[in-house]
Short mmCIF file of C-alpha atoms in Angstrom, two decimals:
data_model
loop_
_atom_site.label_atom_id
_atom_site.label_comp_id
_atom_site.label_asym_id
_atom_site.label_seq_id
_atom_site.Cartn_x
_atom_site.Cartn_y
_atom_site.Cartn_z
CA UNK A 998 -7.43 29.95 42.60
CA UNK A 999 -6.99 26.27 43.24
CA UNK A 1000 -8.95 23.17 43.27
CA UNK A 1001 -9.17 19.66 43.19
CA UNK A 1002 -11.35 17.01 40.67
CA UNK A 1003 -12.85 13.86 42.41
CA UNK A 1004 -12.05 10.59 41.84
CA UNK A 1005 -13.79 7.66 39.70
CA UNK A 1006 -13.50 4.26 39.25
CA UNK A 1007 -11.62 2.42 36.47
CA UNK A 1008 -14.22 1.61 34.74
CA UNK A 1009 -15.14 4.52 33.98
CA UNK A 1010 -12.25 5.39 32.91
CA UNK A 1011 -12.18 2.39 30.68
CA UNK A 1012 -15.41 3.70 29.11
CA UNK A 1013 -14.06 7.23 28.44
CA UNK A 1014 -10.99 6.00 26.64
CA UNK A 1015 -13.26 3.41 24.49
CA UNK A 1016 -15.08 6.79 23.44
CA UNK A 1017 -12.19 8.04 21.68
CA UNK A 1018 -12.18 9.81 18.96
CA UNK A 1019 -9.41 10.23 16.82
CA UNK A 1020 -7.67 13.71 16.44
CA UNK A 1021 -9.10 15.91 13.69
CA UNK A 1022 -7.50 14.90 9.96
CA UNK A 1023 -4.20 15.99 8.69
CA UNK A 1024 -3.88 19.04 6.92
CA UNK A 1025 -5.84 18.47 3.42
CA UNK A 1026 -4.43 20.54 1.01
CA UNK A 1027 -0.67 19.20 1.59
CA UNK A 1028 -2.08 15.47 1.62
CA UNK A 1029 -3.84 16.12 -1.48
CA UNK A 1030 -0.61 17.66 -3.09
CA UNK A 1031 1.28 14.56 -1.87
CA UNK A 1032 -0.93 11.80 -3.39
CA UNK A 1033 -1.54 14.20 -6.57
CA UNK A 1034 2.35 13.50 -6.80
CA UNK A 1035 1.61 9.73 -6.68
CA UNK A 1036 -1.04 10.25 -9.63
CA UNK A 1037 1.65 11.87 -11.72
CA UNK A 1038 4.20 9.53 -11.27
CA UNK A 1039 1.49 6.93 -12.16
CA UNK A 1040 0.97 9.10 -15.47
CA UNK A 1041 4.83 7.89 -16.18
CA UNK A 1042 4.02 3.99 -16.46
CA UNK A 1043 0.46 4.64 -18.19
CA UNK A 1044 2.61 7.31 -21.34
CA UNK A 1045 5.48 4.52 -21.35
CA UNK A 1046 3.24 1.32 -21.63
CA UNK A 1047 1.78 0.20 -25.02
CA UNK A 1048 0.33 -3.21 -23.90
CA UNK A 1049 0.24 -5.46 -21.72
CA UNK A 1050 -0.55 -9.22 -22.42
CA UNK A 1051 1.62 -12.39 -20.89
CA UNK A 1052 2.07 -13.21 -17.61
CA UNK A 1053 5.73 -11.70 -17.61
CA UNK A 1054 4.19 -8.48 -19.07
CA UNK A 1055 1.74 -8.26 -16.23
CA UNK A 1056 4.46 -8.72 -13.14
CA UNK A 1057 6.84 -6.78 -14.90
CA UNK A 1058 4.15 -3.77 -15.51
CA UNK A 1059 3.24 -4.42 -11.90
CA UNK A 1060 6.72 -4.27 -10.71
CA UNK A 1061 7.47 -0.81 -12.54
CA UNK A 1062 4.12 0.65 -10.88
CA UNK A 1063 5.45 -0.53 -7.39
CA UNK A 1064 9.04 1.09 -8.45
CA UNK A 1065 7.84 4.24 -9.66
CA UNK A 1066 5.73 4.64 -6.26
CA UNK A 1067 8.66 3.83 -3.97
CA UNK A 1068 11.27 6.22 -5.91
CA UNK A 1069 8.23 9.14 -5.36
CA UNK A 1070 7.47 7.26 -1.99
CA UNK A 1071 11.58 7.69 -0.91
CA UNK A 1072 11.74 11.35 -1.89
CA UNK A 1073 8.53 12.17 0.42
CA UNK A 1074 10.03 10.21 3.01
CA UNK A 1075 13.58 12.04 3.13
CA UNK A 1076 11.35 15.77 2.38
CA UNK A 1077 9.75 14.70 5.74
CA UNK A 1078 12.93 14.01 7.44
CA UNK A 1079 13.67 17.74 6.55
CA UNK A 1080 12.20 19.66 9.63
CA UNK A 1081 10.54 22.16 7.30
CA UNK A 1082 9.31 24.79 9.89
CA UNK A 1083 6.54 25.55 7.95
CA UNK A 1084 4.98 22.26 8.29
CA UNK A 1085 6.82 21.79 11.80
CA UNK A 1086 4.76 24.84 13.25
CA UNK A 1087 1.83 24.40 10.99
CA UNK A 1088 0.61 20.74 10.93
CA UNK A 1089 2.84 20.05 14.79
CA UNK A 1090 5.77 17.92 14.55
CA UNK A 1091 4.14 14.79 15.80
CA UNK A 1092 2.16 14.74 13.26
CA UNK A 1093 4.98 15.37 10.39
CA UNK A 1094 6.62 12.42 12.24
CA UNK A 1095 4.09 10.18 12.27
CA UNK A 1096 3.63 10.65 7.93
CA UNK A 1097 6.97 10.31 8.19
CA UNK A 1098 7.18 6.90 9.77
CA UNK A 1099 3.95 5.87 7.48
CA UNK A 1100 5.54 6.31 4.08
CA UNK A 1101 8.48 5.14 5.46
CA UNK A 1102 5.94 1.56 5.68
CA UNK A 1103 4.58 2.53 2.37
CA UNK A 1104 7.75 2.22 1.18
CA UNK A 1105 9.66 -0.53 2.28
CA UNK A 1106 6.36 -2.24 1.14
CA UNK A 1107 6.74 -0.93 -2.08
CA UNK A 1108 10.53 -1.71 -2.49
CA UNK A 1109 9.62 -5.44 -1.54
CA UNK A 1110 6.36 -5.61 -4.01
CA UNK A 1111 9.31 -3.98 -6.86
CA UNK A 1112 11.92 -6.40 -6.24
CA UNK A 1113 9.38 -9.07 -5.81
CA UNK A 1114 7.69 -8.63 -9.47
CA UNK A 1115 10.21 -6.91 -11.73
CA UNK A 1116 12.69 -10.38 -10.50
CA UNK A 1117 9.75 -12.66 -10.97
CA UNK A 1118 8.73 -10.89 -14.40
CA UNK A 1119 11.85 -11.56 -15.60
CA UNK A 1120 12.42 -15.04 -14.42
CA UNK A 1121 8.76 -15.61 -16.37
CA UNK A 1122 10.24 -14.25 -19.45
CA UNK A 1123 13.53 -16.14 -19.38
CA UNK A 1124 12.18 -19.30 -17.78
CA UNK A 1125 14.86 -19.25 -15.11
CA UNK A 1126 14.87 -20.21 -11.23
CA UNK A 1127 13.69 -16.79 -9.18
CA UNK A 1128 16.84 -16.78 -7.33
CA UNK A 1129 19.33 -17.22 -9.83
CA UNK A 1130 17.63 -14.38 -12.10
CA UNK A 1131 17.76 -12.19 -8.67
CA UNK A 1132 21.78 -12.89 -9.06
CA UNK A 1133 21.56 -11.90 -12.50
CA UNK A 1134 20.29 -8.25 -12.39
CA UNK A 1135 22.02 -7.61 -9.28
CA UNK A 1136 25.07 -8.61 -11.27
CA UNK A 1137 24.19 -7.82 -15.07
CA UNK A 1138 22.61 -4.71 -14.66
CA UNK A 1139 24.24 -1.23 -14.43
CA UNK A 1140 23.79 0.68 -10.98
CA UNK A 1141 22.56 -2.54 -9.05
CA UNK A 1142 25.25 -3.22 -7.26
CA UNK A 1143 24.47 -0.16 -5.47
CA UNK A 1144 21.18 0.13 -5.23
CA UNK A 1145 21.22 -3.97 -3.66
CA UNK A 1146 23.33 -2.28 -1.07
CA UNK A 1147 21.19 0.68 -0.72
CA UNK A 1148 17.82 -1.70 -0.16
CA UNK A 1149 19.67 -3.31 2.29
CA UNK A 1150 20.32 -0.04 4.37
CA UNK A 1151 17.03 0.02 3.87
CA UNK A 1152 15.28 -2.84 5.45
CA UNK A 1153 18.05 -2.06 7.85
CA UNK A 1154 16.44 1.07 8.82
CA UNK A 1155 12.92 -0.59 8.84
CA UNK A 1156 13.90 -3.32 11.11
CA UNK A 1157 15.51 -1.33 13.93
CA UNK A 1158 12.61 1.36 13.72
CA UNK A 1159 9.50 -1.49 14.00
CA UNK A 1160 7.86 -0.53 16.74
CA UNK A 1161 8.88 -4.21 19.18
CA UNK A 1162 12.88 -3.11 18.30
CA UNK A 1163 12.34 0.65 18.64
CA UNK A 1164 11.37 0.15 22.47
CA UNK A 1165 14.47 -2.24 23.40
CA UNK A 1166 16.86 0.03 21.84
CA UNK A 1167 18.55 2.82 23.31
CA UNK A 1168 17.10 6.53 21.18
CA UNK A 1169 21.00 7.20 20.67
CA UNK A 1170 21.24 3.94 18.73
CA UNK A 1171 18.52 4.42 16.79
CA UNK A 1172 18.85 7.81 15.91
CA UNK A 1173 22.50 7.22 14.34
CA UNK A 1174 21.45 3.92 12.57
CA UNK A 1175 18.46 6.11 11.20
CA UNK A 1176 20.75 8.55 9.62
CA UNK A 1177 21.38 5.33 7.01
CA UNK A 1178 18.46 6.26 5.03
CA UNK A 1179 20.19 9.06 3.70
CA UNK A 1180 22.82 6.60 2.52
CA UNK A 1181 20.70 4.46 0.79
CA UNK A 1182 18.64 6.80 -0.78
CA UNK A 1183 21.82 7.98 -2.44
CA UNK A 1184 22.89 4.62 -3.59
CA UNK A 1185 19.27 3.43 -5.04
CA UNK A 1186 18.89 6.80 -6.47
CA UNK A 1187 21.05 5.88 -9.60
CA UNK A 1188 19.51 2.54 -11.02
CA UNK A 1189 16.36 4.75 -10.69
CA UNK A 1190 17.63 6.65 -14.29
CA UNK A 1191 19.52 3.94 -15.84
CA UNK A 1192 17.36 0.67 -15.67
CA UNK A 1193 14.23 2.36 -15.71
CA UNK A 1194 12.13 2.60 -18.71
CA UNK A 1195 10.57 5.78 -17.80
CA UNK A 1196 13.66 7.23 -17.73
CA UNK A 1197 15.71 5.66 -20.38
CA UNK A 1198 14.17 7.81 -22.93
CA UNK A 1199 12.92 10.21 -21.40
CA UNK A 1200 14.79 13.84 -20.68
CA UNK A 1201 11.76 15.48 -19.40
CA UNK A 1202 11.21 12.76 -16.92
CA UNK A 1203 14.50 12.51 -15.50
CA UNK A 1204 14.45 16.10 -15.17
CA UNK A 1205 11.41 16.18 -12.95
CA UNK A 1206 13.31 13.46 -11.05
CA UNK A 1207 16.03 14.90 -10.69
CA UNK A 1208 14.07 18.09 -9.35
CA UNK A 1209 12.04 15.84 -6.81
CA UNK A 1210 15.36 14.35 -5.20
CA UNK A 1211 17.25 17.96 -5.65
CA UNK A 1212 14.69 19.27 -3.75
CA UNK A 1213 14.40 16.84 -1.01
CA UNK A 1214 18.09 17.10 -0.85
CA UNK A 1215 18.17 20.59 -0.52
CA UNK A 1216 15.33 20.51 2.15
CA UNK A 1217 17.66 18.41 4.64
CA UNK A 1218 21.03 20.46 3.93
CA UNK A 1219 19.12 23.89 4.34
CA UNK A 1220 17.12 22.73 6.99
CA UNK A 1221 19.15 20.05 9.27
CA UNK A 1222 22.83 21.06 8.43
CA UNK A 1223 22.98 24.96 7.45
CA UNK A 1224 19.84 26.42 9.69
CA UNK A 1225 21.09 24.49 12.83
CA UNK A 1226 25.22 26.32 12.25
CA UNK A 1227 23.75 29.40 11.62
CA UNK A 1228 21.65 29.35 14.45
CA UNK A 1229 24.34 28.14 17.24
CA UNK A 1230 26.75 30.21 15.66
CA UNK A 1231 24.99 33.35 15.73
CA UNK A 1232 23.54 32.77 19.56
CA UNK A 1233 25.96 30.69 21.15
CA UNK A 1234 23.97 29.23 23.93
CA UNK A 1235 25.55 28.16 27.34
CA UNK A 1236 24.17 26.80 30.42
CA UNK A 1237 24.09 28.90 33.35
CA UNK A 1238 22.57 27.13 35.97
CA UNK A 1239 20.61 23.95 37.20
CA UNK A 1240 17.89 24.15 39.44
CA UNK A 1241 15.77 21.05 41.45
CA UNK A 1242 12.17 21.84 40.55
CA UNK A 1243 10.37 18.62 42.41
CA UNK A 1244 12.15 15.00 42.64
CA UNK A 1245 13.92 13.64 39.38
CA UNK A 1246 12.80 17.22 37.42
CA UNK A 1247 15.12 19.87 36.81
CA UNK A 1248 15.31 23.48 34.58
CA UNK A 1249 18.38 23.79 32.85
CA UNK A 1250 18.69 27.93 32.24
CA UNK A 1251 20.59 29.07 29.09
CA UNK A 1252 21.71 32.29 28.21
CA UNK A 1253 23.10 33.59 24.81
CA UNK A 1254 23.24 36.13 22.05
CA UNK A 1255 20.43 38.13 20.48
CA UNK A 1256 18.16 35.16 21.48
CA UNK A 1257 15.12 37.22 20.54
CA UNK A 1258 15.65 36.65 16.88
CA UNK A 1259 15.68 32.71 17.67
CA UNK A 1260 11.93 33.41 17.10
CA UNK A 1261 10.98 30.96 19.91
CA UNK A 1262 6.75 30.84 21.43
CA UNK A 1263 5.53 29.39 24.17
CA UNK A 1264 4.50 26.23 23.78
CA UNK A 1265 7.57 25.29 21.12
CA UNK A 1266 10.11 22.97 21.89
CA UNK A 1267 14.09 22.43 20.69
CA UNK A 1268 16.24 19.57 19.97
CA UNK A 1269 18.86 20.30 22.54
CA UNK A 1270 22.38 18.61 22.17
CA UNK A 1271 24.72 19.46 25.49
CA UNK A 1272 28.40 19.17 24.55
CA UNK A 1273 29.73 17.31 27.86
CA UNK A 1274 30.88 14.12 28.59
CA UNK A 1275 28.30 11.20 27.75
CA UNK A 1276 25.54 13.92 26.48
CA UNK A 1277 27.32 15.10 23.19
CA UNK A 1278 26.52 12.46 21.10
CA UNK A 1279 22.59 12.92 21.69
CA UNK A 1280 19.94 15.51 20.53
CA UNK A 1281 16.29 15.50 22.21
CA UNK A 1282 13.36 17.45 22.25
CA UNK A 1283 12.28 19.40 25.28
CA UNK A 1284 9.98 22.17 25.51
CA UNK A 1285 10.46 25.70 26.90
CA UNK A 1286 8.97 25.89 30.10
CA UNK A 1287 9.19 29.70 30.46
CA UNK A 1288 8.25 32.25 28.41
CA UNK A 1289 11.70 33.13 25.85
CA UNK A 1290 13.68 36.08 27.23
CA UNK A 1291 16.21 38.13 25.19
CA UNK A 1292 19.21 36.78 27.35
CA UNK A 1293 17.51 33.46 28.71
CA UNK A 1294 15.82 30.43 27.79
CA UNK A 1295 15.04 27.74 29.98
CA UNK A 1296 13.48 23.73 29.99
CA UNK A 1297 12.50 21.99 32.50
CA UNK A 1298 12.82 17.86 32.14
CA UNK A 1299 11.66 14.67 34.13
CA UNK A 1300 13.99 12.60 34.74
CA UNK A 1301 13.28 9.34 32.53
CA UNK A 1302 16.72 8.16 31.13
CA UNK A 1303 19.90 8.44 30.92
CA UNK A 1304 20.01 11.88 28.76
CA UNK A 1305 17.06 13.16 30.82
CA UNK A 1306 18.66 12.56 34.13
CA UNK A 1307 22.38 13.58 33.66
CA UNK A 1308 21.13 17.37 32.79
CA UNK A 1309 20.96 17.98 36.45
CA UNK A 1310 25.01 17.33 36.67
CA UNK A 1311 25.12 19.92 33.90
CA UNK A 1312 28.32 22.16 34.63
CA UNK A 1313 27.84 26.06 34.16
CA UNK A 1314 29.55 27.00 30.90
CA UNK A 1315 28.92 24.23 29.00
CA UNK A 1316 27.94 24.72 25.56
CA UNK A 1317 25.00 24.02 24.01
CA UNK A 1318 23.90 22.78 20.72
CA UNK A 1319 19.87 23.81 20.05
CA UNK A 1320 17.92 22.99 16.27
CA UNK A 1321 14.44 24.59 16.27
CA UNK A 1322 12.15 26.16 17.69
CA UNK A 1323 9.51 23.21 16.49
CA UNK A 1324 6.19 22.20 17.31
CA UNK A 1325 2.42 23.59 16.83
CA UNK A 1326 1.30 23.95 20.49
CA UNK A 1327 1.47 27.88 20.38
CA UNK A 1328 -1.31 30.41 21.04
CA UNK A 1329 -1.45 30.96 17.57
CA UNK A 1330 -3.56 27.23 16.91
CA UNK A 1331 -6.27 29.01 19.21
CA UNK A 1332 -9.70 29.10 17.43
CA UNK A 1333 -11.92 32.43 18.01
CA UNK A 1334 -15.43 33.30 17.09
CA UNK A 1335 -17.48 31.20 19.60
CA UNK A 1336 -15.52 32.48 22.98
CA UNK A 1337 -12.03 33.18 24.46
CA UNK A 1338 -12.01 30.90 27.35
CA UNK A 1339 -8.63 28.38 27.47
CA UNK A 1340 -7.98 25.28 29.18
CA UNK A 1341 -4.50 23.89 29.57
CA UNK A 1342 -4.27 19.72 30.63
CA UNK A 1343 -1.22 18.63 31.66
CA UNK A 1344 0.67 15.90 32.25
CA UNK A 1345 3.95 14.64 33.94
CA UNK A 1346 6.67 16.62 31.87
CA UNK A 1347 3.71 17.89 29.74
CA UNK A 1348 3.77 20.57 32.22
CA UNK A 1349 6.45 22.74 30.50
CA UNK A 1350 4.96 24.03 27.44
CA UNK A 1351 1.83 24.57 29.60
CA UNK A 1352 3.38 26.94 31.97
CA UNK A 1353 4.55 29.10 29.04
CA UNK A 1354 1.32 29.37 27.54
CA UNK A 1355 -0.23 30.00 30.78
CA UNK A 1356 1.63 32.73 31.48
CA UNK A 1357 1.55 34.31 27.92
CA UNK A 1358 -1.23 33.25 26.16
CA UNK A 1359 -4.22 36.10 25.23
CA UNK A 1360 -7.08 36.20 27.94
CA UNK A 1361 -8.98 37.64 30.29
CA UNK A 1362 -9.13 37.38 33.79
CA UNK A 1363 -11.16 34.28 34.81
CA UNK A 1364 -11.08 32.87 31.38
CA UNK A 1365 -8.14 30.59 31.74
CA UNK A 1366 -7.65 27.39 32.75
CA UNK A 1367 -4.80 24.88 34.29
CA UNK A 1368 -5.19 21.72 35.08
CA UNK A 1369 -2.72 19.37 36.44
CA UNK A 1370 -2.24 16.05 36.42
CA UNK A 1371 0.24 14.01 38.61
CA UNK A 1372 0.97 11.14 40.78
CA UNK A 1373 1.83 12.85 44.13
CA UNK A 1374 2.07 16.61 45.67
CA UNK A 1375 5.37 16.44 45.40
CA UNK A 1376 5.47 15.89 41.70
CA UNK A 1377 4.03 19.31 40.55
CA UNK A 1378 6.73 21.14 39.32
CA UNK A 1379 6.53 24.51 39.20
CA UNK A 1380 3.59 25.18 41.21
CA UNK A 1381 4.64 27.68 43.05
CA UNK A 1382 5.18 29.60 39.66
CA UNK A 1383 2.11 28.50 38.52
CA UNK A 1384 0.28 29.75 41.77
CA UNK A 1385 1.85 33.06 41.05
CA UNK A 1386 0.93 33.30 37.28
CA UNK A 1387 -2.55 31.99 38.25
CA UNK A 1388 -3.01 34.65 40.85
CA UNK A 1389 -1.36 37.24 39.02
CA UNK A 1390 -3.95 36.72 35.73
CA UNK A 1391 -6.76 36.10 37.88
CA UNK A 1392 -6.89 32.35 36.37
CA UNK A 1393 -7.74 28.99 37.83
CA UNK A 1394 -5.24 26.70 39.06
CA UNK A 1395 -6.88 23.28 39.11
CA UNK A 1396 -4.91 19.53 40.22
CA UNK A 1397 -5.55 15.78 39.96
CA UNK A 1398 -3.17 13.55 42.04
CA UNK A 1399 -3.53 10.02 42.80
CA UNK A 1400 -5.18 9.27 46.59
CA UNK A 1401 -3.47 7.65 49.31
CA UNK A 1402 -4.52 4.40 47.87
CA UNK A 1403 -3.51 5.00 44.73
CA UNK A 1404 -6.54 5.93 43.11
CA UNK A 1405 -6.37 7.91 39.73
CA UNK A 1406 -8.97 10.88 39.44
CA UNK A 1407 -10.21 10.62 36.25
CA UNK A 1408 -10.53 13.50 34.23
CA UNK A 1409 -13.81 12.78 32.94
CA UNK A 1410 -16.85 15.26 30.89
CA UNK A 1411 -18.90 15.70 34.19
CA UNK A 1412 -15.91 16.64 36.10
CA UNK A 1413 -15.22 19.35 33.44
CA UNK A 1414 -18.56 20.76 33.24
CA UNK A 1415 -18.43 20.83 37.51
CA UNK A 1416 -15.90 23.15 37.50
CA UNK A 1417 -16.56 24.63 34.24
CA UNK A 1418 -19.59 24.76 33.05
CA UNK A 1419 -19.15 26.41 30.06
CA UNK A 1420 -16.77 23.93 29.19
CA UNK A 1421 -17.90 23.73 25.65
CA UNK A 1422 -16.71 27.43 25.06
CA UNK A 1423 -12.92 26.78 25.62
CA UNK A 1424 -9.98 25.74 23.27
CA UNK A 1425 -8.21 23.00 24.80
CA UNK A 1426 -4.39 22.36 25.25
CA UNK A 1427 -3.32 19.04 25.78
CA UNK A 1428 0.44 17.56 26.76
CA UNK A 1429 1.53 14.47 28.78
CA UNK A 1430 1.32 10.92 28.14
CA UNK A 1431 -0.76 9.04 25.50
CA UNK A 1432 -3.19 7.77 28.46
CA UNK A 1433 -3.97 11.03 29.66
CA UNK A 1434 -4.02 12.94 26.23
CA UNK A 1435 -6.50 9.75 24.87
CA UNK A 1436 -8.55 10.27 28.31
CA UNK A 1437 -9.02 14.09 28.35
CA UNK A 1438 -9.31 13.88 24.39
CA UNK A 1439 -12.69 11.64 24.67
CA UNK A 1440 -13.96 13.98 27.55
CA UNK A 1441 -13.33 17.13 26.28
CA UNK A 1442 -15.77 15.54 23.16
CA UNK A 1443 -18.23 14.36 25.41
CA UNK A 1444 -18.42 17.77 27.04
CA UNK A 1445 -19.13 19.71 23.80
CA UNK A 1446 -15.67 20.60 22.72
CA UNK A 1447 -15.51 20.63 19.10
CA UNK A 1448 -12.45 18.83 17.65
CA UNK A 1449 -11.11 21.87 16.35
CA UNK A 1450 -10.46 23.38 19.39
CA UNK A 1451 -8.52 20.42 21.19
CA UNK A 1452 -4.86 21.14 20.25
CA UNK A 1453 -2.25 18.60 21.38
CA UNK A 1454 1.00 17.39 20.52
CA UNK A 1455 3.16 14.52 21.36
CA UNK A 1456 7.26 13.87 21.66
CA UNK A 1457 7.54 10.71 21.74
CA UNK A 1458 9.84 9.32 19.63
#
């Protein structure tokens, strides 16, 4: 079955994004586990402080707070670099990336504040210039050599990731000049144990810290070095074909070894790395966009880059480099107990972990939902799959595309309830771009849709 929505004005469109709501909160019990951590390592300064009186005592306390913090703050940060599938599959991996890139702040912040204080505490108790007692215990002290080099990795790393240099920059850049942190995590680590008066005399403390940055550690060589060989090594993916799915999208198909132990759902994306000529040095995400065979796997991309638009020169043969499966957008996020119904929104390249979960996930006939939004006819990939899933599940095959003028149909609460009135009794899947994710967010809300039961997830980097 197949339909269209009608069209609105902008302002109304205007109005439904202003309704926003923001997504439902983080998952609690990690969050509470993580600033728990922060409490402890509070507990540190508060055993190893007797009083505090002068001015210097004050900035240098301060400054041992704020250095405390960003040690716990830099082992969090490098943890959530790990691509723990438990949290990758549980909480999404937008979401991990997005705590990710807000300690990351937290911590550069902190590593200012601790530079700022500890030099000015002991400029206050020397009665020396700032900068020239800066020189002094980068000089003087033991391990600060390093660890002025590793800060400036640092604020290295910061700089190019703000979000105004993140968008002029090509992904490839910033993806190597990322990998950085791990160098200057090593070479701030050490000043950590011997300058710091937590530490100095301490043996249980520096055990813990050595068991916070051990494990960190071994979270990204597990988890980004050894899964990842294992995995290629054991299915040894190739391409076998391109095909032209609508203009500037394409499905790459890939076939391999055992790939039903890759334990890949629809809805789940990889970080695919194709080793040919001008395509070897990058990894990016892209979802399945069929449901995983034992012999076959397949995405389907848009072009919007350079990476994006050279997989449709993509020789047969070449080999391919895959880290996952990630994300959260899988049947099993589904909420029961009020109904069964699903609806699926997509968007643009949204569409591909969409079409996997419309063909595979749980429901019965006339209780599922597509709807798809593009620009033109011509841009909805797939449909003639997704005609033959709809009709072969008995589902509804719904699309938005712009008018001949160029008018956007909004996807707005009253259109929902028109075509389904019991709108309020579905889970909701949303992909595609911020705009329409925002937009179908605040009308799924407005139509009765609890929170709960809106499940989306976003790749961008």
């Amino acid at each position: 079955m197949t339909t269209t929505i009608p069209y609105q004005g902008r302002a109304a469109k205007r109005q439904a994004e202003r309704r926003m709501r923001p997504r439902r909160s983080p998952e609690k019990p990690l969050l509470a586990f993580l600033w728990g951590g922060a409490v402890a390592v509070l507990g540190l300064w508060w055993q190893n402080t007797t009083a505090v009186s002068a001015t210097a005592d004050w900035l240098t306390g301060a400054g041992r707070i704020t250095g405390l913090l960003s040690g716990y703050s830099t082992a969090v940060v490098v943890a959530l670099m790990a691509r723990v599938p438990a949290l990758e599959r549980r909480v999404g991996s937008d979401r991990v990336t997005r705590w990710h890139a807000m300690a990351g702040r937290y911590t550069v912040c902190l590593v200012l504040a601790h530079i700022g204080l500890i030099v000015g505490g002991y400029a206050t108790q020397a009665g020396t210039a700032f900068v020239e007692q800066a020189f002094s215990v980068v000089l003087d002290y033991p391990d600060m050599i390093e660890a002025a080099i590793g800060t400036g990795l640092l604020l290295l790393v910061a700089g190019i990731s703000a979000g105004l240099v993140r968008r002029r920059i090509r992904y490839e850049t910033w993806y190597y000049l990322h990998l950085l942190t791990y160098a200057a995590v090593f070479l701030a680590f050490w000043h950590q144990l011997s300058t710091g008066a937590e530490f100095a005399t301490d043996p249980a403390a520096r055990t813990v810290w050595y068991a916070l940055y051990g494990t960190a550690t071994g979270l990204v060589i597990w988890y980004r070095v050894l899964t990842p060989v294992r995995l290629n090594l054991r299915h040894r993916l190739r391409v076998e074909s391109t095909v032209d799915e609508a203009p500037g999208v394409v499905s790459v198909i890939m076939t391999g070894r055992r790939l039903d132990k890759l334990g890949a759902e629809a809805g789940q994306f990889f970080r695919w790395r194709f080793l040919a000529k001008k395509l070897r040095w990058t990894a990016n995400p892209y979802s399945l966009s069929a449901t995983p065979r034992d012999d076959r796997l397949r995405i389907t991309v848009k072009a919007a880059g350079d990476h994006s638009t050279a997989l449709a020169r993509l020789e047969p043969g070449t080999r391919v480099w895959a880290e996952g499966p990630y994300g959260a957008l899988t049947a099993a996020r589904r909420q029961r107990g009020r109904g069964t119904k699903v609806l699926l929104i997509a968007g643009g390249a949204g569409i591909t972990p969409m079409r996997a979960l419309f063909e595979t996930i749980p429901a019965r006939p006339g209780d599922l939902t597509l709807l798809y939004r593009a620009r033109r006819h011509e841009d909805l990939a797939l449909w003639d799959e997704l005609k033959a899933i709809a009709d072969a599940r008995g589902a509804k095959l719904l699309y938005a595309v712009n008018g001949p003028d160029g008018a956007r149909p909004e996807i707005s609460a009253e259109n929902l309830r028109r075509v389904l009135p019991d709108i309020d009794k579905h889970d909701a899947y949303l992909c595609g771009p911020p705009g329409l994710a925002e937009e179908s967010f605040a009308a799924l809300r407005e139509a009765g849709v609890p929170a709960p039961r809106i499940h989306h997830e976003s790749f961008e980097w």
